[in-house]
Amino acid sequence: MVSCVEHPAGGYRKMFETVEELNEPIPAQITGVIPSWLGGSLLRMGPGLFEVGAEPFHHLFDGQAMLHKFDLKDSRVTYYRKFIRTDAYVRAMTENRVVITEFGTAAYPDPCKNIFSRFFTYFRGIEVTDNCIVNIYPIGEDFYAVTETNFITKVDPDSLETLKKVDLCKYLSVNGVTAHPHIDTDGTVYNIGNCFGKNMSLAYNVIKIPPAQKDKSDPIEKSQVVVQFPSSERLKPSYVHSFGMTDNYFVFVEQPVKINLLKFLSGWSIRGATYMDCFESNETMGTLFHLATKDSESYLSSHKFRTSAFNIFHHINTYEDEGFIVVDLCTWKGHDFVYNYLYLANMREDWDELKKAAMRAPQPEVRRYVLPLDMHREDQGKNLVSLSYTTATAVLHTDGTIWLEPEVLFSAPRQAFEFPQINYSLCRGKKYSFAYGLGLNHFIPDKIVKLNVQTKQTWVWQEEECYPSEPLFVQTPGATEEDDGVLLSIVVRPGAERPSFLLVLDAMKLTELARAECRTVSVQPLNSLLTRDSGSLSSFPPLLSVTLSDSDSGCLFFQNVCLRTRLCASKLDGCLLQCIMFRFDRLAVVTCWTFKENLINVSIPDDIWTTEGSQ
Ligand SMILES: CCCCCCCCCCCCCCCC(=O)OC/C=C(C)/C=C/C=C(C)/C=C/C1=C(C)CCCC1(C)C
Ligand SMILES: [Fe+2]
């Protein structure tokens, strides 16, 4: 049973704050014992920059892509992070404004440009974002950070450098692909994406990218479309975030969350339009399941599988069993789009307000659907599912459609089991027992949950004022049990004295094995703390906040301009920090006093900044 914890202090807001990238990996402080076999790098994408200059991003999916890396070696841990140099990021940094429209934030034309060039900017066409905040995965021997558009970004997993932007449209007939591909043991990547074809023929194309090539050529060049699911509605394809794959089948769930293509294509010439403005709900279609065989383009199930309306983002696992396809999903009941509730203004609300919004939103439920592979006319009206272990049903109707009813695997009011993971290398496409997920409490991730999908038993890891991320399962070498391994999750904690950490859990019992704490940044309003050796504060441009790290560098935010510093001393508890500050062509020595990471006094020589100098 998952209990509901309250968050009246609103510590979750820290997840939606900008963080600085690091100049080099920093060592983490370990408590507990990291299993000696656990080594390698944990790579995770996420939003790291929530505003550019004076312009805030509005939606949870708009923040600029940051790549986080934990390196684990000989029970030691280091942490490193860098912004990905996407076009969206580089151009935003260069122009100090949002230049490329993000999921829920519109870019406006440069106010400095004259009216003619602004006019042409409006009608230049679609400039699709490459802000790869959603995921990172291997293709051949390379790593790509991705969102859901046609642009993927190759990165170096060691240095975290950005290597190149790849446009999948050059190789494949797709307008975008999901951030959740399936990857076979040999490295073959399968994915699905919308395709707006010639004559406005809409389809969902399944693509296949082969594994690393012997001749070292780029596997993306050999990618191909292997299956095409036609769209059930002309001009309005459904939004697709993931799909299911068994040894022999692809499963695609067509949900009532629709992309209105006319709005999408015209929206870009309307001032202030975003991707979010292109979505709408189909209130009558319910949800459709589609099935296709993996090995031939020809077989698509001739039957229509239908059920009631839900939003679907994440498939947990899909497998074949005794002539049935079992499809486990994290669903949100209803057709109202869940992303409507994920604007940053909502996510940063006080706890009571946040709870009220979550009451109105679709309700989460983990569900199992079962699709019969074989059926006959004489079976009409009967439940075709004969698997002993599930209450899910499938009834053949006279019109040839099959109505599905799910078995509920997990349900609790406004408590979601989301961002699911399994022991992927062992159980992908196979009958399995355990799923691991992030527990969302009114949309706020505050626990890690393990779910036995056969018995419905749950286990929970939760700690006060801790906000974990999607858990990743790593199997113990030579393990014979499905859940013999660890779960890794990055946990955010509010407050400067409580650093964020990498959590290592025993995946069997969901108990803590170790945590690696990273004392990186503390950002706080400074105006009230600021004192000056001489001169009056009013003549001094506002110093907004400071970021200190226990590596040898830090930065000061000064009128929203980030000023890099090198700290001459680097002890953080009650110590003196001397920063040599670089600001464009200026150089100055600034003395900062800190106590327990809080900056309590900054003295700045008179001559370095005048009000004019700061403009
Ligand atoms: C900090 C963690 C907080 C977590 C709280 C979250 C609570 C949310 C619970 C709901 C389930 C969440 C599912 C999450 C899914 C997700 O990660 O989504 C990210 C998706 C993104 C960034 C999608 C971008 C898609 C784009 C830009 C698509 C563009 C396109 C169209 C809309 C139509 C035309 C084609 C094209 C260009 C691909
Ligand atoms: Fe996702």
XYZ file of C-alpha atoms and ligand atoms in Angstrom:
654
model
C 0.000 0.000 0.000
C 1.344 3.446 -0.896
C 0.608 6.124 1.694
C 0.258 9.804 0.887
C 2.846 12.161 2.365
C 2.267 15.936 2.455
C 4.706 18.584 1.198
C 3.519 21.853 2.789
C 7.036 23.365 2.655
C 7.037 23.114 -1.150
C 10.581 21.733 -1.275
C 9.738 20.174 -4.670
C 10.244 23.607 -6.266
C 13.982 22.985 -6.160
C 13.520 20.512 -9.028
C 12.478 23.391 -11.239
C 15.404 25.705 -10.517
C 18.250 26.493 -12.865
C 21.571 24.852 -12.069
C 25.051 25.672 -13.306
C 27.123 23.244 -15.279
C 30.383 22.042 -13.729
C 33.868 22.690 -15.056
C 35.046 19.238 -14.092
C 33.736 16.131 -12.307
C 33.475 16.529 -8.534
C 33.922 13.751 -5.983
C 30.821 12.621 -4.108
C 30.764 11.714 -0.438
C 29.590 8.162 0.075
C 27.630 6.796 2.989
C 26.766 3.100 3.104
C 28.366 0.528 0.874
C 28.242 0.533 -2.901
C 28.423 -3.067 -4.179
C 31.956 -3.701 -5.413
C 30.638 -5.030 -8.764
C 28.813 -1.785 -9.541
C 30.866 0.270 -11.985
C 30.383 2.453 -15.031
C 28.580 5.660 -15.819
C 25.007 6.643 -15.131
C 23.899 9.157 -17.761
C 20.685 11.093 -17.314
C 19.063 13.963 -19.212
C 16.898 16.646 -17.678
C 16.040 20.329 -17.813
C 18.779 22.501 -16.267
C 17.969 26.040 -17.337
C 14.484 27.391 -16.719
C 14.932 30.937 -18.013
C 17.059 32.794 -20.535
C 17.874 36.348 -19.560
C 14.579 37.813 -18.445
C 12.470 35.235 -20.316
C 11.171 32.266 -18.334
C 10.285 28.899 -19.834
C 6.692 27.965 -19.104
C 6.382 24.201 -19.349
C 8.095 21.327 -17.527
C 9.437 20.110 -20.882
C 10.990 23.428 -21.952
C 14.065 23.774 -19.729
C 17.331 23.467 -21.649
C 18.879 20.018 -21.863
C 21.489 19.162 -19.262
C 23.406 15.893 -19.232
C 24.214 14.495 -15.771
C 26.821 11.811 -15.236
C 27.722 9.743 -12.199
C 30.894 7.711 -12.637
C 31.181 4.724 -10.318
C 34.567 3.063 -10.052
C 36.083 1.018 -7.203
C 33.256 2.130 -4.901
C 34.131 5.774 -5.576
C 31.708 8.180 -7.216
C 32.161 11.419 -9.142
C 29.474 13.694 -10.519
C 29.613 15.873 -13.612
C 27.084 17.843 -15.626
C 27.060 19.924 -18.778
C 24.477 21.669 -20.880
C 24.119 20.101 -24.302
C 25.116 22.639 -26.960
C 21.906 22.255 -28.938
C 20.959 24.977 -31.381
C 18.190 25.915 -28.941
C 20.751 26.414 -26.134
C 23.574 28.022 -28.100
C 21.296 30.518 -29.778
C 19.543 31.314 -26.501
C 22.910 31.963 -24.846
C 24.135 34.056 -27.733
C 21.042 36.240 -27.959
C 20.076 36.091 -24.254
C 16.466 35.275 -25.131
C 14.386 32.242 -26.155
C 15.154 31.850 -29.859
C 13.628 28.456 -30.667
C 10.063 27.684 -29.624
C 9.924 24.975 -27.002
C 7.093 22.599 -26.075
C 5.136 25.202 -24.103
C 7.181 28.389 -24.591
C 7.048 30.499 -27.711
C 10.059 32.261 -29.134
C 9.407 35.812 -30.262
C 11.321 37.507 -33.046
C 14.330 39.529 -32.055
C 13.019 42.950 -30.989
C 16.205 44.522 -32.322
C 15.431 43.411 -35.864
C 13.506 45.746 -38.125
C 9.875 45.137 -38.950
C 10.631 43.482 -42.315
C 13.042 40.892 -41.026
C 10.631 40.214 -38.131
C 7.859 39.642 -40.655
C 10.024 37.166 -42.509
C 10.987 35.411 -39.298
C 7.289 34.682 -38.706
C 6.873 33.115 -42.129
C 10.218 31.367 -42.402
C 8.522 28.112 -41.488
C 8.913 25.673 -38.695
C 12.102 25.742 -36.721
C 11.742 22.514 -34.790
C 13.470 22.286 -31.423
C 16.480 20.049 -30.788
C 16.268 20.518 -26.999
C 17.086 16.914 -26.087
C 15.916 16.857 -22.455
C 14.074 13.562 -22.438
C 16.493 10.663 -22.745
C 19.912 9.415 -23.813
C 20.560 6.030 -25.443
C 23.116 4.210 -27.594
C 22.919 3.814 -31.367
C 25.741 1.554 -32.522
C 28.761 2.723 -30.575
C 27.511 6.281 -30.159
C 25.309 7.998 -27.599
C 22.457 10.305 -28.528
C 20.525 12.723 -26.325
C 16.960 12.995 -27.563
C 13.598 14.697 -27.371
C 10.697 13.608 -29.606
C 11.428 15.625 -32.724
C 13.476 14.609 -35.768
C 16.660 16.039 -34.218
C 18.894 13.886 -32.060
C 22.230 15.035 -30.634
C 25.376 12.914 -30.501
C 27.334 13.391 -27.281
C 30.607 12.135 -25.864
C 29.710 10.109 -22.743
C 33.164 10.729 -21.237
C 33.665 14.452 -21.679
C 29.927 15.270 -22.040
C 30.876 17.351 -25.065
C 28.242 17.863 -27.729
C 29.423 16.253 -30.963
C 26.798 16.721 -33.669
C 23.143 17.286 -34.444
C 21.527 14.609 -36.618
C 18.315 15.156 -38.595
C 16.506 11.797 -38.817
C 14.348 13.154 -41.664
C 17.434 12.812 -43.881
C 17.338 9.047 -43.468
C 13.762 8.112 -42.621
C 10.188 8.973 -43.414
C 9.266 10.315 -39.947
C 8.528 13.742 -38.483
C 9.822 12.739 -35.081
C 10.422 9.609 -33.013
C 9.814 8.820 -29.349
C 12.463 9.097 -26.657
C 11.737 5.489 -25.631
C 13.124 3.109 -28.234
C 13.432 -0.630 -27.666
C 16.936 -1.988 -27.971
C 17.587 -5.656 -28.783
C 20.430 -7.633 -27.252
C 22.510 -7.144 -30.409
C 22.032 -3.355 -30.253
C 19.298 -3.047 -32.906
C 17.185 0.001 -32.090
C 13.424 0.054 -32.787
C 11.368 3.199 -32.426
C 8.074 4.702 -33.545
C 7.127 8.147 -34.759
C 4.510 10.199 -36.554
C 4.762 10.451 -40.315
C 2.882 13.133 -42.173
C 3.171 11.657 -45.645
C 2.444 12.918 -49.115
C -1.197 13.907 -49.730
C -1.569 14.277 -45.969
C -1.597 10.497 -45.444
C -0.915 10.037 -41.771
C 0.811 7.042 -40.253
C 2.866 5.897 -37.301
C 6.078 4.448 -38.663
C 8.124 1.865 -36.781
C 11.788 2.325 -37.592
C 14.754 0.006 -37.202
C 18.365 1.138 -36.798
C 20.865 -1.730 -37.093
C 23.612 -2.306 -34.514
C 27.257 -1.145 -34.849
C 28.557 -1.925 -38.327
C 31.674 -3.988 -38.986
C 32.896 -1.381 -41.470
C 32.456 1.314 -38.751
C 29.897 3.152 -40.896
C 27.107 5.018 -39.161
C 24.154 2.629 -38.478
C 21.730 5.540 -38.860
C 22.553 5.565 -42.572
C 21.134 2.032 -42.777
C 17.965 2.746 -40.827
C 14.597 1.891 -42.349
C 10.860 1.934 -41.742
C 9.722 -1.627 -40.988
C 6.017 -1.238 -40.157
C 3.443 1.414 -40.869
C 0.343 1.766 -38.666
C -2.245 3.938 -40.443
C -3.783 6.783 -38.447
C -7.431 6.202 -37.532
C -8.184 9.897 -38.030
C -7.337 12.015 -41.045
C -5.436 15.209 -40.209
C -5.192 14.305 -36.528
C -2.606 11.720 -35.534
C -2.399 10.687 -31.900
C 0.475 11.719 -29.660
C 2.841 8.778 -29.141
C 5.406 8.631 -26.327
C 6.355 4.919 -26.260
C 5.307 1.549 -27.666
C 5.404 -2.148 -26.825
C 7.579 -4.849 -28.342
C 7.620 -8.622 -27.818
C 9.839 -11.170 -29.558
C 7.467 -11.191 -32.534
C 5.138 -8.183 -32.303
C 4.946 -4.416 -32.053
C 2.063 -2.976 -30.022
C 0.985 0.595 -30.660
C -1.671 2.243 -28.496
C -3.500 5.055 -30.307
C -4.717 7.429 -27.616
C -7.379 10.168 -27.729
C -4.735 12.887 -27.288
C -4.467 14.261 -30.809
C -2.129 16.535 -32.733
C -4.275 18.873 -34.828
C -2.075 19.087 -37.914
C -3.793 22.119 -39.334
C -3.157 23.948 -36.087
C 0.391 22.618 -36.086
C 1.172 23.787 -39.604
C -0.571 27.141 -39.318
C 0.279 27.701 -35.656
C 3.848 28.566 -36.442
C 2.877 31.737 -38.188
C 0.807 32.873 -35.234
C 2.627 34.946 -32.679
C 3.082 33.058 -29.449
C 1.985 29.585 -30.625
C 3.672 26.526 -29.133
C 3.542 22.738 -29.589
C 1.133 22.601 -26.657
C -1.363 24.661 -28.680
C -1.554 21.909 -31.314
C -2.929 19.249 -29.002
C -6.598 18.482 -28.533
C -8.655 15.595 -27.161
C -10.935 13.350 -29.188
C -13.778 12.809 -26.753
C -15.430 9.937 -28.598
C -12.777 7.597 -30.009
C -11.737 5.922 -26.755
C -8.371 4.173 -27.109
C -7.282 1.787 -29.862
C -4.685 -0.978 -29.710
C -2.801 -1.965 -32.870
C -0.698 -5.040 -33.416
C 1.863 -5.861 -36.111
C 4.359 -8.645 -36.572
C 8.002 -7.655 -36.344
C 9.404 -9.719 -39.156
C 7.190 -8.834 -42.103
C 5.707 -5.582 -43.226
C 2.552 -7.287 -44.373
C 0.845 -8.483 -41.218
C -1.185 -5.981 -39.308
C -3.939 -7.388 -37.158
C -7.221 -7.147 -39.052
C -9.092 -6.814 -35.768
C -9.721 -3.548 -34.035
C -8.975 -3.638 -30.330
C -10.823 -0.914 -28.446
C -11.205 0.300 -24.898
C -12.214 3.429 -22.981
C -10.247 6.685 -23.144
C -6.926 7.090 -21.385
C -3.650 8.981 -21.777
C -0.660 6.700 -22.226
C 2.939 7.787 -21.973
C 4.820 4.756 -20.732
C 4.591 1.087 -21.615
C 5.966 -1.032 -18.779
C 6.436 -4.313 -20.629
C 4.691 -6.419 -23.274
C 4.931 -10.156 -23.789
C 3.388 -13.135 -25.577
C 1.829 -15.910 -23.530
C -0.240 -18.885 -24.753
C -1.639 -17.090 -27.799
C -2.171 -13.738 -26.080
C -0.292 -10.468 -25.967
C -0.070 -9.034 -22.460
C 0.366 -5.249 -22.410
C 1.204 -3.505 -19.116
C 0.786 0.269 -19.137
C 0.955 3.352 -16.921
C -2.361 4.981 -17.838
C -4.162 8.217 -16.916
C -7.919 7.789 -17.125
C -9.793 10.082 -19.540
C -9.009 12.077 -22.665
C -7.944 15.375 -21.067
C -4.198 15.791 -21.857
C -2.062 15.278 -18.750
C 0.615 17.662 -20.093
C -1.913 20.514 -19.610
C -1.196 20.146 -15.892
C 2.573 20.275 -16.215
C 3.146 23.997 -16.709
C 5.902 25.198 -14.393
C 3.532 27.686 -12.791
C 1.420 24.685 -11.682
C 4.389 22.607 -10.617
C 5.711 25.484 -8.482
C 2.348 26.136 -6.791
C 1.872 25.844 -3.053
C 1.118 22.300 -2.010
C -2.620 22.876 -1.471
C -3.057 24.458 -4.898
C -1.025 21.744 -6.533
C -3.254 19.131 -4.925
C -6.387 20.878 -6.174
C -5.098 20.832 -9.768
C -4.251 17.135 -9.508
C -7.842 16.445 -8.406
C -9.118 17.840 -11.721
C -6.544 15.998 -13.844
C -6.890 12.462 -15.247
C -6.241 9.848 -12.562
C -3.346 7.430 -12.833
C -3.669 3.645 -12.908
C -1.311 0.824 -13.820
C -3.256 -1.513 -16.087
C -2.835 -4.844 -17.827
C -4.583 -5.372 -21.164
C -4.666 -8.745 -22.870
C -5.052 -9.071 -26.660
C -6.034 -12.459 -28.077
C -4.076 -13.379 -31.210
C -6.606 -15.883 -32.466
C -10.369 -15.524 -32.599
C -13.316 -16.917 -34.479
C -16.752 -15.702 -35.449
C -18.441 -18.163 -33.066
C -16.598 -16.572 -30.133
C -18.751 -13.421 -30.321
C -19.908 -12.032 -26.991
C -17.577 -14.235 -24.948
C -14.483 -13.328 -23.001
C -11.624 -14.625 -25.113
C -8.928 -14.294 -22.462
C -8.194 -17.664 -20.914
C -4.927 -16.849 -19.149
C -5.291 -18.199 -15.618
C -3.553 -15.335 -13.855
C -5.427 -12.273 -15.078
C -8.893 -10.782 -14.839
C -8.360 -8.715 -18.016
C -11.003 -9.450 -20.649
C -11.412 -9.195 -24.436
C -14.884 -9.573 -25.957
C -15.515 -9.939 -29.692
C -18.439 -7.803 -30.863
C -20.665 -8.360 -33.900
C -18.965 -5.519 -35.790
C -15.669 -7.422 -35.507
C -14.138 -5.114 -32.903
C -12.762 -6.500 -29.684
C -13.595 -4.600 -26.539
C -10.843 -4.787 -23.925
C -11.256 -4.376 -20.174
C -8.076 -4.168 -18.104
C -6.901 -5.747 -14.925
C -5.810 -2.985 -12.535
C -2.296 -3.671 -11.259
C -1.913 -0.546 -9.142
C -4.282 2.282 -8.259
C -4.346 4.871 -5.476
C -5.992 8.295 -5.586
C -3.652 10.806 -7.259
C -0.710 8.488 -6.646
C 0.929 7.492 -9.891
C 3.362 4.705 -10.587
C 5.173 6.313 -13.513
C 8.490 6.346 -15.406
C 8.557 2.526 -15.196
C 11.652 0.385 -15.531
C 12.155 -3.373 -15.552
C 15.117 -5.734 -15.585
C 15.280 -4.886 -19.291
C 18.092 -7.188 -20.398
C 16.372 -10.211 -18.846
C 12.659 -9.416 -19.231
C 12.215 -7.213 -22.318
C 9.270 -8.747 -24.182
C 9.102 -11.665 -21.733
C 6.782 -12.695 -18.920
C 8.093 -10.952 -15.811
C 7.280 -10.132 -12.210
C 8.763 -6.785 -11.230
C 8.393 -3.203 -12.340
C 10.127 -0.261 -10.660
C 8.818 3.269 -10.953
C 8.741 6.774 -9.676
C 5.895 7.383 -7.269
C 4.163 10.656 -8.168
C 2.132 12.230 -5.398
C -0.198 14.754 -7.078
C 2.442 14.942 -9.883
C 5.347 15.410 -7.447
C 7.892 12.563 -7.504
C 8.425 11.721 -3.823
C 9.088 7.991 -3.705
C 10.461 4.994 -5.534
C 8.060 2.095 -5.833
C 8.565 -1.545 -6.737
C 5.509 -3.402 -8.029
C 5.076 -7.138 -8.350
C 2.830 -7.236 -11.425
C 1.754 -10.791 -10.609
C 0.818 -10.419 -6.929
C 0.328 -6.597 -6.897
C 2.569 -6.366 -3.832
C 4.393 -3.017 -3.545
C 7.558 -1.839 -1.799
C 8.381 1.832 -1.222
C 11.515 3.899 -0.609
C 10.691 7.349 0.666
C 12.442 9.975 2.771
C 11.325 13.360 4.017
C 12.033 16.236 1.610
C 13.555 13.940 -0.988
C 12.520 14.087 -4.642
C 13.883 11.123 -6.606
C 14.073 10.578 -10.364
C 13.199 7.548 -12.507
C 14.969 4.511 -11.005
C 17.299 2.529 -13.229
C 17.699 -1.213 -12.613
C 21.200 -2.707 -12.814
C 21.426 -6.478 -12.505
C 23.971 -8.169 -10.233
C 26.473 -10.045 -12.445
C 25.489 -13.710 -12.687
C 22.128 -13.085 -10.996
C 19.537 -15.824 -11.214
C 16.615 -13.897 -9.686
C 14.826 -11.242 -11.746
C 15.154 -8.611 -9.004
C 18.720 -9.399 -7.947
C 20.387 -6.047 -8.547
C 20.322 -2.396 -7.573
C 18.211 0.608 -8.424
C 19.917 3.929 -9.116
C 18.101 7.228 -8.781
C 19.198 10.854 -8.562
C 17.531 12.462 -5.558
C 17.014 16.226 -5.280
C 16.797 17.829 -1.827
C 15.895 21.426 -1.075
C 18.099 23.542 1.192
C 21.784 24.221 0.924
C 22.767 21.999 3.819
C 21.208 18.919 2.276
C 22.957 18.125 -0.977
C 21.360 16.099 -3.724
C 22.622 12.562 -4.085
C 22.819 9.390 -6.106
C 20.788 6.744 -4.311
C 21.664 3.061 -4.538
C 18.849 0.738 -3.460
C 18.740 -3.013 -3.083
C 16.190 -3.859 -5.786
C 14.894 -6.903 -3.908
C 13.958 -5.209 -0.664
C 14.002 -1.582 -1.785
C 16.294 -0.733 1.110
C 19.130 1.755 0.894
C 22.600 0.357 0.228
C 24.409 3.647 -0.224
C 24.138 7.274 -1.207
C 26.723 9.477 -2.878
C 26.168 13.116 -1.939
C 27.236 15.914 -4.257
C 27.815 19.237 -2.616
C 27.647 21.353 -5.724
C 25.583 24.448 -5.602
C 23.642 26.677 -3.318
C 21.776 29.480 -4.927
C 20.060 32.067 -2.791
C 18.860 35.652 -2.984
C 21.689 37.855 -1.912
C 20.429 41.383 -1.786
C 19.528 41.184 1.861
C 22.889 39.687 2.779
C 25.053 41.983 0.791
C 27.339 44.422 2.509
C 29.953 46.584 0.949
C 33.186 48.047 2.189
C 32.376 51.500 0.974
C 29.921 53.304 -1.259
C 26.193 52.959 -1.041
C 24.267 49.896 -1.992
C 21.883 51.847 -4.156
C 24.649 52.857 -6.516
C 25.643 49.250 -6.767
C 23.887 47.149 -9.373
C 21.815 44.384 -7.784
C 23.736 41.224 -7.186
C 21.072 38.603 -7.547
C 22.421 35.359 -6.308
C 25.551 33.368 -5.849
C 26.487 29.839 -6.681
C 29.327 28.231 -4.801
C 30.736 24.837 -5.307
C 33.352 22.901 -3.433
C 35.297 22.435 -6.591
C 37.596 25.280 -7.356
C 35.138 27.366 -9.280
C 31.831 29.018 -8.929
C 29.892 31.856 -10.335
C 28.002 34.936 -9.379
C 24.825 36.030 -11.057
C 24.950 39.707 -11.654
C 21.968 41.358 -13.289
C 21.166 37.904 -14.611
C 24.598 37.673 -16.177
C 26.558 34.750 -14.926
C 30.072 35.730 -13.934
C 32.585 32.956 -13.754
C 34.827 32.912 -10.734
C 37.753 30.905 -9.583
C 37.823 30.392 -5.889
C 41.250 30.720 -4.337
C 40.168 28.981 -1.199
C 37.621 26.263 -1.306
C 36.494 25.321 2.166
C 32.812 25.816 2.536
C 32.105 25.800 6.256
C 32.668 29.155 7.912
C 35.485 30.143 5.655
C 36.793 32.874 3.511
C 36.486 32.493 -0.196
C 38.364 34.713 -2.503
C 37.029 34.870 -5.980
C 38.771 36.344 -8.902
C 35.911 37.451 -11.051
C 35.953 37.705 -14.786
C 33.360 39.801 -16.403
C 33.932 40.350 -20.088
C 37.192 42.328 -20.092
C 37.187 43.104 -16.388
C 39.035 41.348 -13.634
C 38.608 41.881 -9.936
C 39.153 40.187 -6.636
C 36.024 39.731 -4.588
C 36.027 38.457 -1.059
C 33.163 36.297 0.058
C 32.547 35.108 3.592
C 30.534 31.969 3.910
C 29.192 29.994 6.775
C 27.887 26.510 6.161
C 27.612 27.217 2.467
C 25.566 30.373 2.987
C 27.148 33.455 1.668
C 26.962 35.992 4.463
C 29.150 38.788 3.268
C 30.633 39.908 0.007
C 33.063 42.749 -0.192
C 33.696 44.157 -3.575
C 36.311 46.756 -4.407
C 34.838 50.112 -5.236
C 36.329 50.481 -8.626
C 35.169 47.339 -10.357
C 31.565 48.020 -11.188
C 29.744 51.197 -11.583
C 26.147 51.128 -12.670
C 27.195 51.914 -16.225
C 29.819 49.183 -16.164
C 27.211 46.575 -15.446
C 24.985 47.253 -18.413
C 11.478 16.871 -12.568
C 10.619 15.659 -12.633
C 9.185 15.965 -12.393
C 8.335 14.846 -12.829
C 6.907 15.142 -12.692
C 6.156 14.699 -13.856
C 4.771 14.359 -13.625
C 4.183 13.935 -14.919
C 3.349 12.785 -14.945
C 2.839 12.365 -16.304
C 3.585 11.347 -17.021
C 4.752 11.962 -17.645
C 5.178 11.559 -18.903
C 6.451 12.286 -19.156
C 6.728 12.349 -20.521
C 7.909 13.153 -20.892
O 8.977 13.062 -20.391
O 7.683 13.940 -21.924
C 8.654 14.789 -22.456
C 8.206 15.051 -23.804
C 8.664 16.027 -24.629
C 9.713 16.980 -24.238
C 8.088 16.085 -25.945
C 8.422 16.910 -26.946
C 7.730 16.767 -28.201
C 7.786 17.583 -29.264
C 8.605 18.803 -29.272
C 6.985 17.223 -30.412
C 6.903 17.915 -31.526
C 6.052 17.567 -32.667
C 4.692 17.690 -32.595
C 3.961 18.080 -31.378
C 3.841 17.437 -33.763
C 4.563 17.426 -35.018
C 5.771 16.673 -34.981
C 6.748 17.116 -33.918
C 7.619 18.223 -34.447
C 7.603 15.915 -33.648
Fe 8.966 9.198 -21.059
